[in-house]
Amino acid sequence: MQNNNCKDIVLSFEDYTSKLSVILPKIYGRKPLACVNTFGCQQNVSDSEKIKGILEAAGYGITEDDENADFVIFNTCAVREHAEDRVFGNIGRMKALKKQRQGMLVAVCGCMSQQQIISDKIKNSYPYVDIVLGTRHSHKLPEYIYKRLTGAARIFDISEDFSEIIEGMPIHRDGSLKGWLPIMYGCDNFCTYCIVPHVRGRERSRCSFEIVNEAKAMVAAGFKEITLLGQNVNSYGKGLSEDINFAGLLKKINDIEGDFRIRFMTSHPKDCTTELLDTIAACEKVETHLHLPFQSGSDRVLKTMNRKYDSTTYLNLIKEAKKRIPGVSFTSDIIVGFPGETYEDFKETLRVVKEVEFQALFTFIYSKRNGTPAAVMPDPVSRAEKGKWFNELLLAQEEISKRNYASLVGQVHRVLCDEVKENGKLSGKTLSAVEIEFEGEPSLFGQFVNVKIDRFTNILEGTKI
Ligand code: 5AD
Ligand code: SF4
């Protein structure tokens, strides 16, 4: 059910934001607090910064503590079952909280709630949830909160209008050193295991003018690291009226004056061109690190996954990147136990892992996602067996990571100091996204520092030079 049947006048985002900011202090007798609970990937973290910005503009203060909040929203992830279970557990906690806190509202948004089946489940089994939104409805929050607070029934809006990118929304950034910058939304790839294209819609790129302006504003505000986000940044530009691709966008952002770094994720191997590799090498601000998910080393499995490359193409791409980008490092995502995968297939994955020598891996056991093609494929291997393969992969990678890190000892790197650790040491990442710990004054936080790598224990340790 959609409850936005405002037939008389259509009010804008600004109208509802200002109407809400007028009634909130009257309802609560003070400035109310909002808590945004985020699950899942960096895209969600970035979306949550916008949600916080919108709530702030509407008159809420932001809190991390949902027990003290008057409005709690769960920005959810649907990529694996485990994430979904966690979300439902957390929503369940709201029942008792809501009884104690008069006027408290609970909302759910993001990839989980974009699915009709989940929206219905919340409608039927979680009556204390007031508002359910999909992945592209954050700008509707002031309207729906206003309506709910002024007597409307529970509101469910997961309508699938993905066409428009709404620019100019307020944003409340979580940090002031490293920031997210979405360059595109959605995904067109339909990997057969993945729910993302079903809940985030088709690929839409932001125009480069908006992106470059946002990047300039971030640099002017003191950000030293900007991470460009998209499900597949390598296909940036598709469908735009301007003639631009991801390499072109990187060049434009690299040309912005200032001492800062550009990171990006995620890259799809099928769209990673030599032009892009050369651009990464030529742009001094762009990280020399590629997060290049290959998912499986078995050509048969890759085909069933609809990944549109085979292991040879992937390995050639890695060779090309190593040749063209000095000091490049690689990370990857891997799925273990895709339906129909055999131990022989899994050994192919191990083969690729050993050949590439990744810096680190993000490994997942396949999780069945209803509505995806893989969900109906025969999946005879037991979870226990998949677990064994998974552990074998972790052990193999541990050895490789150690070797990789040890080979860096003696090198000097420019790191962005982004953490003061509990033990008082500082920590920062190289342009190739490798973390180094070193001694230094806390005032170095937020600065670029040259560090010589002295040793590798379970971490890389170095000295400021
Ligand atoms: N099961 C397990 N892992 C998955 N991923 C995406 N969908 C699934 C799934 N159904 C992993 C992929 C992707 C990463 C973000 O999550 O490896 O690259
Ligand atoms: Fe999912 Fe594949 Fe799109 Fe990545 S590229 S979001 S794995 S469908």
Short mmCIF file of C-alpha atoms and ligand atoms in Angstrom, two decimals:
data_model
loop_
_atom_site.label_atom_id
_atom_site.label_comp_id
_atom_site.label_asym_id
_atom_site.label_seq_id
_atom_site.Cartn_x
_atom_site.Cartn_y
_atom_site.Cartn_z
CA MET A 1 0.00 0.00 0.00
CA GLN A 2 1.22 3.41 -0.82
CA ASN A 3 0.08 6.18 1.41
CA ASN A 4 1.27 9.20 -0.49
CA ASN A 5 -2.11 10.04 -2.02
CA CYS A 6 -1.79 13.76 -1.46
CA LYS A 7 -4.29 14.73 -4.16
CA ASP A 8 -4.74 18.42 -3.44
CA ILE A 9 -1.32 20.06 -3.74
CA VAL A 10 1.97 18.34 -4.53
CA LEU A 11 4.48 19.60 -2.04
CA SER A 12 8.22 19.48 -2.63
CA PHE A 13 11.05 18.05 -0.54
CA GLU A 14 11.78 21.57 0.73
CA ASP A 15 8.11 22.12 1.65
CA TYR A 16 7.93 18.97 3.74
CA THR A 17 11.33 19.58 5.28
CA SER A 18 10.23 22.98 6.52
CA LYS A 19 6.77 21.76 7.62
CA LEU A 20 8.44 18.99 9.60
CA SER A 21 10.97 21.33 11.18
CA VAL A 22 8.05 23.44 12.42
CA ILE A 23 6.07 20.59 14.02
CA LEU A 24 8.95 18.59 15.52
CA PRO A 25 9.73 20.93 18.46
CA LYS A 26 6.00 21.25 19.12
CA ILE A 27 5.51 17.48 19.26
CA TYR A 28 8.60 16.66 21.31
CA GLY A 29 9.00 19.90 23.27
CA ARG A 30 12.71 19.87 22.36
CA LYS A 31 14.98 19.07 19.41
CA PRO A 32 14.25 15.41 18.67
CA LEU A 33 17.04 12.91 17.94
CA ALA A 34 17.37 10.55 14.98
CA CYS A 35 19.52 7.42 14.73
CA VAL A 36 20.50 5.88 11.40
CA ASN A 37 21.56 2.22 11.72
CA THR A 38 23.53 1.14 8.68
CA PHE A 39 24.11 -2.42 7.44
CA GLY A 40 26.10 -3.60 4.45
CA CYS A 41 28.35 -1.98 1.89
CA GLN A 42 29.94 1.45 1.43
CA GLN A 43 27.08 2.49 -0.84
CA ASN A 44 24.76 2.09 2.13
CA VAL A 45 27.15 4.01 4.38
CA SER A 46 27.10 6.80 1.81
CA ASP A 47 23.28 6.66 1.47
CA SER A 48 23.04 6.89 5.26
CA GLU A 49 25.09 10.11 5.21
CA LYS A 50 22.40 11.56 2.94
CA ILE A 51 19.61 10.27 5.18
CA LYS A 52 21.31 11.94 8.16
CA GLY A 53 21.64 15.15 6.16
CA ILE A 54 17.94 15.07 5.27
CA LEU A 55 16.93 14.39 8.88
CA GLU A 56 19.16 17.19 10.11
CA ALA A 57 17.64 19.60 7.60
CA ALA A 58 14.21 18.60 8.88
CA GLY A 59 15.14 19.52 12.44
CA TYR A 60 16.49 16.32 14.01
CA GLY A 61 19.74 16.06 15.92
CA ILE A 62 21.79 12.97 15.01
CA THR A 63 22.66 10.33 17.60
CA GLU A 64 24.46 6.99 17.37
CA ASP A 65 22.40 5.63 20.24
CA ASP A 66 19.05 4.24 19.11
CA GLU A 67 17.86 3.87 22.71
CA ASN A 68 17.74 7.67 22.98
CA ALA A 69 16.33 8.37 19.56
CA ASP A 70 12.90 9.65 18.58
CA PHE A 71 13.32 8.41 15.03
CA VAL A 72 15.23 5.23 14.23
CA ILE A 73 15.84 4.12 10.66
CA PHE A 74 17.48 0.87 9.55
CA ASN A 75 19.30 1.16 6.24
CA THR A 76 19.44 -2.49 5.28
CA CYS A 77 21.52 -4.91 3.20
CA ALA A 78 20.16 -7.89 1.28
CA VAL A 79 23.32 -9.26 -0.27
CA ARG A 80 23.55 -12.28 2.05
CA GLU A 81 21.13 -14.00 4.41
CA HIS A 82 23.27 -13.32 7.46
CA ALA A 83 22.91 -9.55 6.97
CA GLU A 84 19.13 -9.92 6.74
CA ASP A 85 18.94 -11.96 9.95
CA ARG A 86 20.88 -9.27 11.79
CA VAL A 87 18.53 -6.57 10.55
CA PHE A 88 15.41 -8.43 11.71
CA GLY A 89 17.02 -9.01 15.12
CA ASN A 90 17.66 -5.28 15.42
CA ILE A 91 14.20 -4.25 14.25
CA GLY A 92 12.79 -6.65 16.87
CA ARG A 93 14.55 -4.67 19.62
CA MET A 94 12.47 -1.63 18.71
CA LYS A 95 9.22 -3.14 20.02
CA ALA A 96 10.12 -2.66 23.69
CA LEU A 97 11.93 0.65 23.05
CA LYS A 98 8.91 2.09 21.32
CA LYS A 99 6.67 1.25 24.29
CA GLN A 100 9.00 3.22 26.56
CA ARG A 101 9.45 6.22 24.29
CA GLN A 102 6.38 8.20 23.42
CA GLY A 103 6.28 9.54 19.88
CA MET A 104 9.11 7.32 18.69
CA LEU A 105 9.00 6.35 15.00
CA VAL A 106 10.74 3.38 13.37
CA ALA A 107 11.57 3.14 9.67
CA VAL A 108 13.26 0.58 7.44
CA CYS A 109 14.86 1.41 4.09
CA GLY A 110 17.47 0.06 1.68
CA CYS A 111 18.04 -3.15 -0.24
CA MET A 112 16.06 -5.52 2.01
CA SER A 113 12.91 -3.47 2.15
CA GLN A 114 12.98 -2.83 -1.62
CA GLN A 115 11.84 -6.46 -1.98
CA GLN A 116 8.04 -6.83 -1.89
CA ILE A 117 8.30 -10.01 0.16
CA ILE A 118 10.27 -8.24 2.91
CA SER A 119 8.07 -5.15 2.87
CA ASP A 120 5.05 -7.45 3.29
CA LYS A 121 6.76 -9.35 6.09
CA ILE A 122 7.40 -6.09 7.95
CA LYS A 123 3.83 -4.97 7.32
CA ASN A 124 2.39 -8.19 8.72
CA SER A 125 4.82 -9.16 11.48
CA TYR A 126 6.40 -5.90 12.69
CA PRO A 127 3.45 -3.59 13.42
CA TYR A 128 5.66 -1.16 15.30
CA VAL A 129 7.52 -0.22 12.09
CA ASP A 130 5.96 3.04 10.88
CA ILE A 131 7.61 3.64 7.52
CA VAL A 132 9.11 1.29 4.92
CA LEU A 133 11.08 2.71 2.00
CA GLY A 134 13.11 1.16 -0.78
CA THR A 135 16.55 2.09 -2.02
CA ARG A 136 15.66 5.33 -3.80
CA HIS A 137 13.16 7.02 -1.54
CA SER A 138 15.26 8.85 1.08
CA HIS A 139 14.16 12.23 -0.27
CA LYS A 140 10.60 11.25 0.69
CA LEU A 141 11.49 10.90 4.38
CA PRO A 142 10.42 14.42 5.49
CA GLU A 143 7.07 13.91 3.75
CA TYR A 144 6.43 10.48 5.24
CA ILE A 145 7.58 11.40 8.75
CA TYR A 146 5.40 14.51 8.61
CA LYS A 147 2.39 12.51 7.47
CA ARG A 148 2.90 9.77 10.03
CA LEU A 149 3.33 12.26 12.87
CA THR A 150 0.16 14.05 11.81
CA GLY A 151 -2.02 10.97 11.85
CA ALA A 152 -1.42 9.03 8.62
CA ALA A 153 -1.49 5.22 8.66
CA ARG A 154 1.78 3.27 8.37
CA ILE A 155 3.53 4.13 5.10
CA PHE A 156 5.00 1.61 2.65
CA ASP A 157 6.72 2.96 -0.46
CA ILE A 158 8.91 0.69 -2.50
CA SER A 159 7.75 1.99 -5.88
CA GLU A 160 10.26 1.21 -8.59
CA ASP A 161 10.91 4.53 -10.25
CA PHE A 162 14.66 4.32 -10.59
CA SER A 163 15.00 6.68 -13.52
CA GLU A 164 15.97 9.92 -11.87
CA ILE A 165 19.09 10.80 -9.90
CA ILE A 166 18.17 13.39 -7.30
CA GLU A 167 21.02 15.85 -6.86
CA GLY A 168 21.52 18.49 -4.23
CA MET A 169 20.25 16.57 -1.21
CA PRO A 170 21.73 17.68 2.12
CA ILE A 171 24.50 15.45 3.48
CA HIS A 172 25.86 14.82 6.96
CA ARG A 173 29.32 13.32 6.44
CA ASP A 174 30.51 10.92 9.13
CA GLY A 175 34.12 12.08 8.94
CA SER A 176 36.15 15.01 7.69
CA LEU A 177 39.26 13.20 6.41
CA LYS A 178 37.97 10.38 4.20
CA GLY A 179 34.69 10.63 2.35
CA TRP A 180 32.43 8.71 -0.01
CA LEU A 181 31.44 10.04 -3.39
CA PRO A 182 28.87 8.01 -5.35
CA ILE A 183 29.40 8.31 -9.10
CA MET A 184 26.68 5.91 -10.21
CA TYR A 185 23.82 3.85 -8.87
CA GLY A 186 22.39 0.45 -9.72
CA CYS A 187 23.80 -2.45 -11.69
CA ASP A 188 23.10 -3.95 -15.13
CA ASN A 189 25.16 -7.08 -14.80
CA PHE A 190 22.75 -9.57 -13.28
CA CYS A 191 25.29 -12.00 -11.89
CA THR A 192 23.02 -14.95 -11.21
CA TYR A 193 23.67 -15.09 -7.44
CA CYS A 194 23.24 -11.38 -6.79
CA ILE A 195 20.19 -9.49 -5.54
CA VAL A 196 21.66 -6.02 -6.15
CA PRO A 197 20.34 -5.41 -9.71
CA HIS A 198 16.89 -6.45 -8.47
CA VAL A 199 16.83 -3.97 -5.61
CA ARG A 200 18.94 -1.09 -6.88
CA GLY A 201 17.65 -0.92 -10.44
CA ARG A 202 19.50 -0.23 -13.67
CA GLU A 203 22.82 1.61 -13.88
CA ARG A 204 22.55 5.39 -13.78
CA SER A 205 25.66 7.58 -13.82
CA ARG A 206 25.78 11.02 -12.27
CA CYS A 207 26.95 13.69 -14.67
CA SER A 208 30.63 14.49 -14.28
CA PHE A 209 29.92 18.15 -13.52
CA GLU A 210 28.06 17.21 -10.32
CA ILE A 211 30.72 14.70 -9.30
CA VAL A 212 33.63 17.05 -9.91
CA ASN A 213 31.85 19.85 -8.01
CA GLU A 214 31.23 17.57 -5.07
CA ALA A 215 34.85 16.42 -5.12
CA LYS A 216 36.04 20.05 -5.22
CA ALA A 217 33.83 20.90 -2.25
CA MET A 218 35.22 17.92 -0.33
CA VAL A 219 38.81 18.93 -1.05
CA ALA A 220 38.03 22.53 -0.04
CA ALA A 221 36.52 21.20 3.21
CA GLY A 222 39.81 19.40 3.98
CA PHE A 223 39.08 15.82 2.87
CA LYS A 224 42.30 13.98 2.02
CA GLU A 225 40.77 10.87 0.58
CA ILE A 226 37.77 10.54 -1.71
CA THR A 227 36.38 7.12 -2.52
CA LEU A 228 34.34 6.96 -5.71
CA LEU A 229 31.49 4.50 -5.34
CA GLY A 230 29.49 2.39 -7.74
CA GLN A 231 28.53 -1.27 -8.13
CA ASN A 232 30.63 -1.26 -11.28
CA VAL A 233 32.59 1.99 -11.58
CA ASN A 234 34.26 0.70 -14.74
CA SER A 235 31.07 1.18 -16.71
CA TYR A 236 30.66 4.78 -15.52
CA GLY A 237 29.29 7.09 -18.21
CA LYS A 238 27.05 4.61 -19.99
CA GLY A 239 23.78 6.34 -20.92
CA LEU A 240 25.00 9.88 -20.19
CA SER A 241 24.64 12.52 -22.89
CA GLU A 242 28.25 13.63 -22.30
CA ASP A 243 31.05 11.58 -23.83
CA ILE A 244 32.89 10.30 -20.78
CA ASN A 245 34.04 7.02 -19.27
CA PHE A 246 35.57 6.12 -15.89
CA ALA A 247 39.12 6.87 -17.07
CA GLY A 248 37.96 10.34 -18.18
CA LEU A 249 36.27 10.94 -14.85
CA LEU A 250 39.39 9.91 -12.92
CA LYS A 251 41.44 12.40 -14.96
CA LYS A 252 39.00 15.22 -14.18
CA ILE A 253 39.08 14.52 -10.45
CA ASN A 254 42.84 14.06 -10.50
CA ASP A 255 43.10 17.55 -12.04
CA ILE A 256 41.45 19.17 -9.00
CA GLU A 257 44.09 21.14 -7.15
CA GLY A 258 45.10 19.94 -3.71
CA ASP A 259 46.89 17.14 -1.88
CA PHE A 260 44.37 14.31 -1.69
CA ARG A 261 43.83 10.73 -2.83
CA ILE A 262 41.26 9.11 -5.02
CA ARG A 263 40.08 5.59 -4.32
CA PHE A 264 37.30 3.73 -6.09
CA MET A 265 35.20 0.61 -5.83
CA THR A 266 34.01 -1.74 -7.22
CA SER A 267 35.57 -2.65 -10.56
CA HIS A 268 34.12 -5.35 -12.79
CA PRO A 269 36.86 -7.25 -14.68
CA LYS A 270 34.80 -7.34 -17.88
CA ASP A 271 34.90 -3.52 -18.15
CA CYS A 272 38.45 -2.91 -16.95
CA THR A 273 40.28 -1.52 -19.99
CA THR A 274 43.97 -0.88 -20.64
CA GLU A 275 43.01 2.80 -21.03
CA LEU A 276 41.81 2.69 -17.41
CA LEU A 277 44.98 0.93 -16.22
CA ASP A 278 47.15 3.55 -17.95
CA THR A 279 45.03 6.34 -16.44
CA ILE A 280 45.49 4.90 -12.95
CA ALA A 281 49.24 4.80 -13.54
CA ALA A 282 49.34 8.35 -14.93
CA CYS A 283 47.14 10.04 -12.30
CA GLU A 284 49.31 10.62 -9.25
CA LYS A 285 46.35 11.00 -6.87
CA VAL A 286 44.66 7.76 -7.88
CA GLU A 287 45.32 4.70 -5.75
CA THR A 288 47.50 1.99 -7.21
CA HIS A 289 45.13 -0.62 -5.92
CA LEU A 290 42.42 -2.53 -7.74
CA HIS A 291 39.56 -4.23 -5.98
CA LEU A 292 38.76 -6.59 -8.81
CA PRO A 293 36.28 -9.31 -7.75
CA PHE A 294 36.72 -12.53 -9.73
CA GLN A 295 34.24 -14.63 -7.66
CA SER A 296 35.42 -18.00 -9.00
CA GLY A 297 38.40 -19.45 -10.88
CA SER A 298 36.33 -22.10 -12.64
CA ASP A 299 35.30 -21.14 -16.16
CA ARG A 300 32.23 -23.36 -15.90
CA VAL A 301 31.12 -21.65 -12.67
CA LEU A 302 31.93 -18.18 -14.04
CA LYS A 303 29.66 -18.92 -16.98
CA THR A 304 26.80 -20.02 -14.73
CA MET A 305 27.40 -16.94 -12.61
CA ASN A 306 27.02 -14.80 -15.77
CA ARG A 307 30.28 -13.01 -15.07
CA LYS A 308 31.15 -12.56 -18.78
CA TYR A 309 34.88 -13.35 -18.48
CA ASP A 310 36.92 -16.50 -17.97
CA SER A 311 39.89 -17.17 -15.73
CA THR A 312 42.41 -16.66 -18.55
CA THR A 313 40.99 -13.22 -19.38
CA TYR A 314 41.09 -12.33 -15.69
CA LEU A 315 44.68 -13.47 -15.24
CA ASN A 316 45.73 -11.58 -18.38
CA LEU A 317 44.11 -8.46 -16.99
CA ILE A 318 46.06 -8.86 -13.76
CA LYS A 319 49.30 -9.32 -15.75
CA GLU A 320 48.52 -6.21 -17.76
CA ALA A 321 47.81 -4.20 -14.58
CA LYS A 322 51.06 -5.39 -12.97
CA LYS A 323 52.94 -4.32 -16.11
CA ARG A 324 51.31 -0.90 -16.42
CA ILE A 325 50.86 0.23 -12.79
CA PRO A 326 54.06 0.21 -10.73
CA GLY A 327 53.52 -1.19 -7.23
CA VAL A 328 49.90 -2.12 -7.90
CA SER A 329 48.10 -4.24 -5.30
CA PHE A 330 44.98 -6.34 -5.76
CA THR A 331 42.09 -7.42 -3.61
CA SER A 332 39.11 -9.47 -4.68
CA ASP A 333 35.75 -10.95 -3.72
CA ILE A 334 35.26 -14.70 -3.94
CA ILE A 335 32.17 -16.82 -3.51
CA VAL A 336 32.71 -20.37 -2.29
CA GLY A 337 30.05 -23.03 -2.87
CA PHE A 338 28.06 -21.50 -5.71
CA PRO A 339 25.27 -23.97 -6.70
CA GLY A 340 26.78 -26.89 -8.61
CA GLU A 341 30.38 -25.98 -7.74
CA THR A 342 32.53 -29.06 -7.23
CA TYR A 343 35.81 -29.42 -5.37
CA GLU A 344 37.52 -29.47 -8.78
CA ASP A 345 35.95 -26.08 -9.55
CA PHE A 346 37.02 -24.79 -6.16
CA LYS A 347 40.62 -25.88 -6.88
CA GLU A 348 40.51 -23.60 -9.93
CA THR A 349 39.68 -20.73 -7.58
CA LEU A 350 42.70 -21.65 -5.46
CA ARG A 351 44.82 -21.71 -8.61
CA VAL A 352 43.85 -18.14 -9.49
CA VAL A 353 44.37 -16.97 -5.90
CA LYS A 354 47.89 -18.41 -5.90
CA GLU A 355 48.74 -17.02 -9.30
CA VAL A 356 47.57 -13.45 -8.64
CA GLU A 357 48.93 -13.17 -5.08
CA PHE A 358 46.26 -10.81 -3.76
CA GLN A 359 47.00 -8.44 -0.90
CA ALA A 360 43.77 -9.53 0.77
CA LEU A 361 40.53 -11.29 -0.07
CA PHE A 362 36.88 -10.83 0.85
CA THR A 363 35.50 -14.33 0.88
CA PHE A 364 31.87 -15.41 1.15
CA ILE A 365 30.05 -18.69 1.28
CA TYR A 366 27.26 -18.63 -1.29
CA SER A 367 23.98 -17.40 0.18
CA LYS A 368 20.74 -18.19 -1.62
CA ARG A 369 18.84 -15.03 -2.60
CA ASN A 370 15.23 -15.58 -3.57
CA GLY A 371 14.35 -14.09 -6.93
CA THR A 372 17.81 -14.62 -8.43
CA PRO A 373 18.46 -17.31 -11.09
CA ALA A 374 20.95 -19.14 -8.85
CA ALA A 375 18.30 -19.64 -6.17
CA VAL A 376 16.65 -22.35 -8.27
CA MET A 377 19.86 -24.09 -9.38
CA PRO A 378 20.62 -27.50 -7.82
CA ASP A 379 22.92 -27.01 -4.85
CA PRO A 380 23.91 -30.48 -3.63
CA VAL A 381 27.09 -29.67 -1.64
CA SER A 382 26.52 -29.42 2.12
CA ARG A 383 27.22 -26.28 4.10
CA ALA A 384 29.82 -28.22 6.13
CA GLU A 385 31.69 -29.21 2.97
CA LYS A 386 31.58 -25.62 1.67
CA GLY A 387 32.93 -24.54 5.06
CA LYS A 388 35.95 -26.82 4.59
CA TRP A 389 36.71 -25.36 1.16
CA PHE A 390 36.27 -21.89 2.61
CA ASN A 391 38.84 -22.58 5.36
CA GLU A 392 41.25 -24.02 2.80
CA LEU A 393 40.96 -20.77 0.85
CA LEU A 394 41.55 -18.65 3.96
CA LEU A 395 44.68 -20.63 4.84
CA ALA A 396 46.08 -20.31 1.32
CA GLN A 397 45.46 -16.57 1.29
CA GLU A 398 46.97 -16.09 4.74
CA GLU A 399 50.28 -17.42 3.45
CA ILE A 400 50.11 -15.20 0.36
CA SER A 401 49.21 -12.07 2.35
CA LYS A 402 52.12 -12.68 4.72
CA ARG A 403 54.55 -13.12 1.82
CA ASN A 404 53.16 -10.02 0.15
CA TYR A 405 53.49 -7.87 3.25
CA ALA A 406 56.98 -9.20 4.05
CA SER A 407 58.15 -8.25 0.54
CA LEU A 408 57.39 -4.60 1.33
CA VAL A 409 59.91 -4.39 4.19
CA GLY A 410 62.59 -1.80 3.42
CA GLN A 411 60.37 0.28 1.14
CA VAL A 412 59.39 3.90 1.84
CA HIS A 413 55.75 4.86 1.35
CA ARG A 414 53.72 8.02 1.66
CA VAL A 415 50.82 7.15 3.91
CA LEU A 416 47.73 9.08 4.90
CA CYS A 417 47.67 8.89 8.69
CA ASP A 418 44.05 8.02 9.41
CA GLU A 419 44.10 6.42 12.85
CA VAL A 420 45.57 6.86 16.30
CA LYS A 421 45.55 3.35 17.75
CA GLU A 422 44.72 2.36 21.33
CA ASN A 423 48.40 1.52 21.87
CA GLY A 424 49.23 5.15 20.99
CA LYS A 425 50.75 4.25 17.62
CA LEU A 426 49.66 5.88 14.40
CA SER A 427 48.45 4.05 11.37
CA GLY A 428 48.04 4.99 7.75
CA LYS A 429 47.55 3.52 4.29
CA THR A 430 49.82 3.64 1.29
CA LEU A 431 48.64 4.66 -2.17
CA SER A 432 48.33 0.91 -2.80
CA ALA A 433 45.96 0.60 0.20
CA VAL A 434 48.38 -1.22 2.50
CA GLU A 435 48.21 -0.36 6.20
CA ILE A 436 51.39 0.55 8.13
CA GLU A 437 51.72 1.26 11.84
CA PHE A 438 54.34 3.73 13.09
CA GLU A 439 55.32 5.89 16.10
CA GLY A 440 54.49 9.59 15.97
CA GLU A 441 52.69 12.55 17.45
CA PRO A 442 48.88 12.33 17.41
CA SER A 443 48.96 15.70 15.63
CA LEU A 444 50.05 13.79 12.51
CA PHE A 445 46.51 12.44 12.23
CA GLY A 446 45.08 13.60 8.92
CA GLN A 447 48.51 14.30 7.38
CA PHE A 448 50.50 12.59 4.68
CA VAL A 449 53.64 11.08 6.21
CA ASN A 450 56.63 9.28 4.67
CA VAL A 451 57.20 5.98 6.43
CA LYS A 452 59.95 3.42 6.00
CA ILE A 453 58.71 -0.13 6.53
CA ASP A 454 60.93 -1.85 9.14
CA ARG A 455 59.30 -5.20 9.76
CA PHE A 456 56.30 -7.40 9.32
CA THR A 457 54.98 -9.11 12.41
CA ASN A 458 51.27 -9.68 12.09
CA ILE A 459 51.11 -6.09 10.82
CA LEU A 460 53.51 -3.86 8.92
CA GLU A 461 55.50 -1.60 11.23
CA GLY A 462 57.56 1.35 10.12
CA THR A 463 59.32 4.56 11.10
CA LYS A 464 58.42 8.07 10.10
CA ILE A 465 61.22 9.63 8.05
N1 5AD B 1 26.15 -15.05 -1.77
C1 5AD B 1 27.41 -14.85 -1.34
N2 5AD B 1 28.11 -13.76 -1.69
C2 5AD B 1 27.52 -12.85 -2.49
N3 5AD B 1 27.96 -11.69 -2.99
C3 5AD B 1 26.98 -11.13 -3.73
N4 5AD B 1 25.90 -11.93 -3.70
C4 5AD B 1 26.21 -13.00 -2.95
C5 5AD B 1 25.52 -14.17 -2.57
N5 5AD B 1 24.27 -14.42 -2.97
C6 5AD B 1 29.32 -11.20 -2.78
C7 5AD B 1 30.08 -11.08 -4.10
C8 5AD B 1 30.14 -9.59 -4.30
C9 5AD B 1 30.20 -9.09 -2.88
C10 5AD B 1 29.85 -7.66 -2.69
O1 5AD B 1 29.27 -9.91 -2.21
O2 5AD B 1 31.37 -11.61 -3.93
O3 5AD B 1 31.28 -9.18 -5.05
FE1 SF4 B 2 25.97 -7.97 -8.02
FE2 SF4 B 2 27.38 -8.68 -10.18
FE3 SF4 B 2 26.23 -6.24 -10.07
FE4 SF4 B 2 28.33 -6.78 -8.50
S1 SF4 B 2 28.35 -6.73 -10.77
S2 SF4 B 2 26.41 -5.79 -7.88
S3 SF4 B 2 28.01 -8.97 -8.02
S4 SF4 B 2 25.18 -8.22 -10.13
#
